[in-house]
XYZ file of N, CA, C and O in Angstrom:
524
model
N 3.736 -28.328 -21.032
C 4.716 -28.176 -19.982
C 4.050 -27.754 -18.667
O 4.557 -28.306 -17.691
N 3.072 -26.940 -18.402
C 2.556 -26.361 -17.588
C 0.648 -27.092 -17.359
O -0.178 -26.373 -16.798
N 0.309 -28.274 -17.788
C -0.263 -28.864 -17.527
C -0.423 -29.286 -16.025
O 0.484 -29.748 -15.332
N -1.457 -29.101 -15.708
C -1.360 -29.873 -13.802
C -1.053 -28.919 -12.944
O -1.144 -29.138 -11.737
N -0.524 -27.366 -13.569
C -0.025 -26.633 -12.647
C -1.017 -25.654 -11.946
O -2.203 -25.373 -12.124
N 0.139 -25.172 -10.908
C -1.146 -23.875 -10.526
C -1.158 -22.282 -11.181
O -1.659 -21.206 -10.856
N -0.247 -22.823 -12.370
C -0.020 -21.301 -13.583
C -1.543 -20.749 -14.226
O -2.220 -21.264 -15.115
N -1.741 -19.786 -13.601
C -3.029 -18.705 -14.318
C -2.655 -17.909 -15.638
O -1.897 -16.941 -15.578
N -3.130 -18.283 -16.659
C -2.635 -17.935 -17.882
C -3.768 -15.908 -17.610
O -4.815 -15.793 -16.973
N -3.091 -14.870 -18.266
C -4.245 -13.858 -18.665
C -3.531 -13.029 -19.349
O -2.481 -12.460 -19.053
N -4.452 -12.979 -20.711
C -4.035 -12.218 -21.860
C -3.884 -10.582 -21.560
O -4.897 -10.164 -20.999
N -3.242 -9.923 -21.706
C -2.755 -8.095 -21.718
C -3.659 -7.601 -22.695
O -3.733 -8.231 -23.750
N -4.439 -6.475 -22.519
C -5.092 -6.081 -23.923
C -4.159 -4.987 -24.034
O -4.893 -4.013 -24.201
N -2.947 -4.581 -24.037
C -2.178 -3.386 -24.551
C -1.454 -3.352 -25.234
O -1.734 -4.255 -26.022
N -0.076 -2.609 -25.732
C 0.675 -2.940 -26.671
C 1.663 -4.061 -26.590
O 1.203 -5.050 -26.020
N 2.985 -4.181 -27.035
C 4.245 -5.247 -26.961
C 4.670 -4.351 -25.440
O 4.713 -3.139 -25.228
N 4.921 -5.410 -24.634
C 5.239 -4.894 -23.077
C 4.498 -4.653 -22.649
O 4.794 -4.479 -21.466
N 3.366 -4.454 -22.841
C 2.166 -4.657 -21.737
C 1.830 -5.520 -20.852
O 1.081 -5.423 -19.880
N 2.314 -6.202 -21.176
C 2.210 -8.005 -20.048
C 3.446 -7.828 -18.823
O 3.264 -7.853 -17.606
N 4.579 -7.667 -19.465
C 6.064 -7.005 -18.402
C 5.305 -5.774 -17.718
O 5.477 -5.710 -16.501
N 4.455 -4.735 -18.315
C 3.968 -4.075 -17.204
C 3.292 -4.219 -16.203
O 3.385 -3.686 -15.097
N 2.235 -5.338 -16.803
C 1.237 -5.401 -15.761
C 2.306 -6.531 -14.220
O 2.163 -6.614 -13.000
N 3.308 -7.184 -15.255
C 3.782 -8.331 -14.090
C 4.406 -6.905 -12.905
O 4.171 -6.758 -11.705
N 5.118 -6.175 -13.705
C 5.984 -5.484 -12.197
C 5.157 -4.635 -11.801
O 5.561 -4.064 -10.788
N 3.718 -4.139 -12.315
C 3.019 -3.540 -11.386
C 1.975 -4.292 -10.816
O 1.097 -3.715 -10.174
N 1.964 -5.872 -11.021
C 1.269 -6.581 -9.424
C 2.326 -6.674 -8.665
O 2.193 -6.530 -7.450
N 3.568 -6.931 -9.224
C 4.702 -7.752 -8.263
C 5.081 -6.650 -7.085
O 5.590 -6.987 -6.017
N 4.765 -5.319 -7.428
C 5.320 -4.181 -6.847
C 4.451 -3.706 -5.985
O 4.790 -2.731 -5.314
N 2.906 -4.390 -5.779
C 2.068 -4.637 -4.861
C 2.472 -5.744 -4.103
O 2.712 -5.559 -2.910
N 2.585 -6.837 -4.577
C 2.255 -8.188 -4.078
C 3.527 -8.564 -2.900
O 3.554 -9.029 -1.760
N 4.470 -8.101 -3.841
C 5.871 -8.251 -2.916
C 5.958 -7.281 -2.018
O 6.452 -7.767 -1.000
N 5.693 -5.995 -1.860
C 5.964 -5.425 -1.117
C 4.891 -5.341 0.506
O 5.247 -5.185 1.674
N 3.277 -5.557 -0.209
C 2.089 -6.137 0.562
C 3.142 -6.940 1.809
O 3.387 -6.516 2.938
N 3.581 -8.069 1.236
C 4.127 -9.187 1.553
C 5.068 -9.206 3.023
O 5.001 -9.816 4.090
N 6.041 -8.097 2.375
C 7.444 -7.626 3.012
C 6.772 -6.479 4.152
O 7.237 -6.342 5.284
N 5.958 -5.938 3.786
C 5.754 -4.911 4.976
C 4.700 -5.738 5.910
O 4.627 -5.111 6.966
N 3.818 -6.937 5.962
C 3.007 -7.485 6.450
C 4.351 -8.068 7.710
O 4.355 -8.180 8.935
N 5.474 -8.353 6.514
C 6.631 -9.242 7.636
C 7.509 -8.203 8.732
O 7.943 -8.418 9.864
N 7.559 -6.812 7.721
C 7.938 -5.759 8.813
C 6.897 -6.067 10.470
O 7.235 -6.447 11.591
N 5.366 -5.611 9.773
C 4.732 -5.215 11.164
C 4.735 -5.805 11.773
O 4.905 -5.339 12.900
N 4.536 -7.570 11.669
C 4.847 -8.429 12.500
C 5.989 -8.684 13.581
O 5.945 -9.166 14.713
N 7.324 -8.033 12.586
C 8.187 -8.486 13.279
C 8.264 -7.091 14.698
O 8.768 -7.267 15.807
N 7.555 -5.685 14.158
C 7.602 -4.901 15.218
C 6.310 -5.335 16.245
O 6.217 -5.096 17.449
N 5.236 -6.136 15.266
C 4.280 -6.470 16.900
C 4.935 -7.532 17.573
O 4.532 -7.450 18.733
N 5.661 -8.408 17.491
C 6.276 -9.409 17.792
C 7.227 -8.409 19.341
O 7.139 -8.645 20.546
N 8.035 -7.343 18.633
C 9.148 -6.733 19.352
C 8.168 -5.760 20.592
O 8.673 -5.085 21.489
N 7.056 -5.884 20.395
C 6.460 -5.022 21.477
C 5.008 -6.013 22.257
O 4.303 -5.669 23.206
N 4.955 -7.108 21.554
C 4.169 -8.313 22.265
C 2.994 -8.181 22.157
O 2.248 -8.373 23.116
N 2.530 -7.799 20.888
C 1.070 -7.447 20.171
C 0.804 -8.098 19.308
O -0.120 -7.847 18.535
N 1.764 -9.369 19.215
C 1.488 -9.896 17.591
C -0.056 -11.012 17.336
O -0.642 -11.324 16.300
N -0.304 -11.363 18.743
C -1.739 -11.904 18.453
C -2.842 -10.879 18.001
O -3.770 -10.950 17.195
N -2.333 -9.817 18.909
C -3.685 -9.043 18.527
C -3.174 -8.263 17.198
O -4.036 -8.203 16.321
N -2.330 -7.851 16.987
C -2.325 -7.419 15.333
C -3.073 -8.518 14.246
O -3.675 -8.086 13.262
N -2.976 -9.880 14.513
C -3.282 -11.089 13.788
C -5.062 -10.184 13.895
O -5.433 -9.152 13.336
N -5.723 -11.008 14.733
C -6.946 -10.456 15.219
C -7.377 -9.166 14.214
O -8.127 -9.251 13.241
N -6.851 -8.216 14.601
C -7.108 -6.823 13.713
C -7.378 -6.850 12.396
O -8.279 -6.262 11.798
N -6.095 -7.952 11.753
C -5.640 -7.992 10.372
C -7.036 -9.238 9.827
O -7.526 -9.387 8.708
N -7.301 -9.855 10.945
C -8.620 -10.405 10.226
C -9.773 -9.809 9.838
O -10.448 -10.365 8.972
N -10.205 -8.561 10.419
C -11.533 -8.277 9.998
C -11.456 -6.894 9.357
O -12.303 -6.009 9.237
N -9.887 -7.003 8.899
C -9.545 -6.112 7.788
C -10.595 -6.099 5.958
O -11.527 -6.902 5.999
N -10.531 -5.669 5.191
C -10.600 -5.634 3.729
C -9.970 -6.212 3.240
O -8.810 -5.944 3.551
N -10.093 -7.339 2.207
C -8.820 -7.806 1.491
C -8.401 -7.671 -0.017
O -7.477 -8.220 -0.618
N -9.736 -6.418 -0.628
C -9.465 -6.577 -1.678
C -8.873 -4.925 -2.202
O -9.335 -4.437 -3.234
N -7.844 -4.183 -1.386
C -6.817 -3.241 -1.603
C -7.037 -2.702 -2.459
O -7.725 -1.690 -2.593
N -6.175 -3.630 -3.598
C -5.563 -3.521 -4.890
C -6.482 -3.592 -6.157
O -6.237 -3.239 -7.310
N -7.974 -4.330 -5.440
C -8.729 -4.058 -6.968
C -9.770 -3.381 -6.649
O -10.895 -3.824 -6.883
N -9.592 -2.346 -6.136
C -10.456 -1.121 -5.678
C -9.889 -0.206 -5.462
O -9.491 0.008 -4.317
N -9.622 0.755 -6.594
C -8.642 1.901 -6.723
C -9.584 2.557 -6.314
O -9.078 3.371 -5.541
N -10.547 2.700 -6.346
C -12.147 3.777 -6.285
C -11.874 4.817 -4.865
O -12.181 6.007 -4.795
N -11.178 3.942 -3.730
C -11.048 4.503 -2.592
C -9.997 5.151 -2.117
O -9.925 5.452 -0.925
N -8.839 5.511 -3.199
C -7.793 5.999 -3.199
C -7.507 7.927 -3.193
O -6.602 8.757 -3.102
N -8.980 7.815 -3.359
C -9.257 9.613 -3.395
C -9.591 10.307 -2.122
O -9.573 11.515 -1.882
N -9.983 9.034 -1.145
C -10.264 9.232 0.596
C -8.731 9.128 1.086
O -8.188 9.941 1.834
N -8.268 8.241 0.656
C -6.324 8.662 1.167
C -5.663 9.885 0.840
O -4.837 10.537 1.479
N -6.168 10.062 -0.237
C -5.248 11.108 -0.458
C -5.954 12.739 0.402
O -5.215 13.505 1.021
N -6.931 12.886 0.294
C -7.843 13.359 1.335
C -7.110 13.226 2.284
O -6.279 14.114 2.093
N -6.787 12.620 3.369
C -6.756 12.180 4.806
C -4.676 11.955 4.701
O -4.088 12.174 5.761
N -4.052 11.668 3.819
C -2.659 11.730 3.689
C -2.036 12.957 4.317
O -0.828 12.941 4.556
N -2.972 14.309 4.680
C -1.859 14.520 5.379
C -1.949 14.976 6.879
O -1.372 15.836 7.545
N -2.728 14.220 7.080
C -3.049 13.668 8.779
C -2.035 12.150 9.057
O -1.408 11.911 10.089
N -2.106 11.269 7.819
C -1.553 10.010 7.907
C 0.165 10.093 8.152
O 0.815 9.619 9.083
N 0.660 10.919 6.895
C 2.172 11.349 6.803
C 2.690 11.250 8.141
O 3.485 10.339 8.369
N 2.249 12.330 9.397
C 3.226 12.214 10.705
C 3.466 10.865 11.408
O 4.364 10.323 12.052
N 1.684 10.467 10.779
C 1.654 8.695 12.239
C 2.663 7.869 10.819
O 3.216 6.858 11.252
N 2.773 7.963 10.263
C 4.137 6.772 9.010
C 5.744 7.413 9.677
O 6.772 6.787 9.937
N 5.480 8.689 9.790
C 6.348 9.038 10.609
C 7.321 8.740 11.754
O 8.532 8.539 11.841
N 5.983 8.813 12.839
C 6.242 8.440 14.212
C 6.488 6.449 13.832
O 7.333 5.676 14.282
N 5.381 6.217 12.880
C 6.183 4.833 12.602
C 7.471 4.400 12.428
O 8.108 3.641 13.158
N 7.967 5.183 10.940
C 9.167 5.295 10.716
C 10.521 4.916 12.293
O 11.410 4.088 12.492
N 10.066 5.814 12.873
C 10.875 6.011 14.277
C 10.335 4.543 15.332
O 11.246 3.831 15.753
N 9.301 4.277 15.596
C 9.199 3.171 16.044
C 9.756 2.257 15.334
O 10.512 1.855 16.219
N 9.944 1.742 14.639
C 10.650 0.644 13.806
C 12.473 0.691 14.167
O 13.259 -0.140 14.622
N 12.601 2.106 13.698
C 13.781 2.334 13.696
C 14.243 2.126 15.299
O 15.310 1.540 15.481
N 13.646 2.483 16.211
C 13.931 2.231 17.899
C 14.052 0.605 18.164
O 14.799 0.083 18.992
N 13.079 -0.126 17.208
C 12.968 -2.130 17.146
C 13.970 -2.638 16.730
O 14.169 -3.845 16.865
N 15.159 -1.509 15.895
C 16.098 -2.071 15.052
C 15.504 -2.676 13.802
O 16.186 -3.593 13.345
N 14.353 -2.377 13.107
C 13.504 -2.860 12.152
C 13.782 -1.667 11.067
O 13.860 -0.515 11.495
N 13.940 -1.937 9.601
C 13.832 -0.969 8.458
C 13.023 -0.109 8.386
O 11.898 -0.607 8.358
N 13.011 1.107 8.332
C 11.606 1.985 8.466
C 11.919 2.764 6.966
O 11.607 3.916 6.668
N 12.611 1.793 6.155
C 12.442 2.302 4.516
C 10.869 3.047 3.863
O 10.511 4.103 3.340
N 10.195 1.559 4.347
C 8.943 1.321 3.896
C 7.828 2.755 4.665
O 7.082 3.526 4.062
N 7.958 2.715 5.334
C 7.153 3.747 6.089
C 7.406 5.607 5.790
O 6.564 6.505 5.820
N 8.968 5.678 5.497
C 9.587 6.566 5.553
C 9.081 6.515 3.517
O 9.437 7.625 3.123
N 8.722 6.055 2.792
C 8.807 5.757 1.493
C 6.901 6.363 1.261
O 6.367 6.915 0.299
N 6.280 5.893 2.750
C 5.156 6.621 2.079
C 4.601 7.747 2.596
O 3.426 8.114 2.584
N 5.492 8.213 3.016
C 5.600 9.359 3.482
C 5.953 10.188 2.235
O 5.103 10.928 1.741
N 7.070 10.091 1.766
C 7.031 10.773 0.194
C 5.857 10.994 -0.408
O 5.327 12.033 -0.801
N 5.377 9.377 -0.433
C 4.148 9.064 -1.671
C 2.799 10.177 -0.915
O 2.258 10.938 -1.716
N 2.377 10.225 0.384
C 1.294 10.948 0.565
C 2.221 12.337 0.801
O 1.577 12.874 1.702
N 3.001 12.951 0.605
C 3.619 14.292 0.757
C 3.079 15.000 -0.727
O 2.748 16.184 -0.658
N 2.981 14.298 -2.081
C 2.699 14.384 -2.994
C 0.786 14.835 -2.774
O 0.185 15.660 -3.462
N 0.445 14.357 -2.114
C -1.430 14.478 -1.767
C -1.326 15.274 -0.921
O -2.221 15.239 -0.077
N -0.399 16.169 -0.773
C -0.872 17.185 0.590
C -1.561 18.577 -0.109
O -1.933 19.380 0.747
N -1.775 18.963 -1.394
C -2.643 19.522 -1.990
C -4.187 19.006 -2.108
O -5.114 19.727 -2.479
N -4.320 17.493 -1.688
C -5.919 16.934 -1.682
C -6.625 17.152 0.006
O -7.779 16.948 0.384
N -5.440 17.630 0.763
C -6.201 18.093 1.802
C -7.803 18.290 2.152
O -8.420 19.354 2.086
N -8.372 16.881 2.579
C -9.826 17.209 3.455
C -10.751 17.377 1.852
O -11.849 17.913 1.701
N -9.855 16.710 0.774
C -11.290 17.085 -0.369
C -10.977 15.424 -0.762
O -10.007 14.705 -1.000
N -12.682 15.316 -0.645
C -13.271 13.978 -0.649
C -13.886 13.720 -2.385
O -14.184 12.645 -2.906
N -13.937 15.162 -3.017
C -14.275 14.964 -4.742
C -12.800 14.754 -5.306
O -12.743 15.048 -6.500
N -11.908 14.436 -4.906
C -10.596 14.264 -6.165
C -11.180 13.144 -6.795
O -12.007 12.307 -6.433
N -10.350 13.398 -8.134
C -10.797 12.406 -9.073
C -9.530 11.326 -8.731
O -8.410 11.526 -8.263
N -10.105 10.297 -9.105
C -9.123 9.647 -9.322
C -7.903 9.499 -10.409
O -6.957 8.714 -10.334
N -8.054 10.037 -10.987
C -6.892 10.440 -12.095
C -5.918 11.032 -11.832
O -4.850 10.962 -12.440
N -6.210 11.815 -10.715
C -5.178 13.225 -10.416
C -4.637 12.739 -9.290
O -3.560 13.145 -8.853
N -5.433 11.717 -8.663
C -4.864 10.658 -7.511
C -3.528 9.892 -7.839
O -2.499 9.904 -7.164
N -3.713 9.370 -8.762
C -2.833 8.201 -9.326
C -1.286 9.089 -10.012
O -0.185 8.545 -9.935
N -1.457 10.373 -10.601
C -0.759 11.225 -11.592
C -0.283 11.662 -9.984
O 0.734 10.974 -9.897
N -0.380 12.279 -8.850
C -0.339 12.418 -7.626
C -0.144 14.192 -8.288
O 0.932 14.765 -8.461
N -1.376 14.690 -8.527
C -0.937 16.229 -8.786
C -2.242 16.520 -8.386
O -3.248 16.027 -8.896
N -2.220 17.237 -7.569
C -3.296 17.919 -6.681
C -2.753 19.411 -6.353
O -3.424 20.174 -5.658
């Protein structure tokens, strides 16, 4: 049935539901990656930056999501980040744009405000968000 297609078959090494996990925890990257890429646009668009956001977004990193390794420098630096998601939050919201997303990781690094300026967290305690 799926002959000719562009379907990537990859086996789960975990238990029954391990495969449903792994789908909603790419999809919960992938889609949201997606949706907030269409947020910023639509606020560089509303303030006439959207070439040069393009520009920026090119000589970005693209591999995020399969390099958890660097997630212990965010949480480090999360609570310097928290106010500017903030002041985001409010820019968006001034564009008439959703500032769900912004206002959402603000929660998520409020949780890292115990990793304050420490660059040894493990990553375990990163992910568990208990610092």
């Amino acid at each position: 049935m799926f002959k000719d297609t562009a379907l990537h078959v990859r086996r789960a090494s975990g238990s029954v539901g391990s495969a449903s996990a792994l789908k909603m925890v790419f999809a919960s990257y992938q889609k949201a990656a997606r949706t907030l890429a269409g947020v910023a646009h639509a606020l560089a668009d509303a303030h006439g930056v959207g070439d040069e956001l393009t520009a920026e977004a090119q000589v970005m990193a693209s591999n995020i999501l399969s390099d958890p390794g660097y997630l212990p420098s965010v949480a480090a630096r999360a609570w310097r980040w928290a106010p500017e998601r903030e002041d985001i939050a409010e820019t968006l919201r001034a564009a008439d744009l959703p500032s769900d997303m912004a206002e959402a990781a603000v929660a998520v690094m409020s949780r890292w405000e115990g990793g304050k300026d420490r660059y040894d967290l493990r990553l375990a305690d990163v992910l568990a968000h208990h610092l």
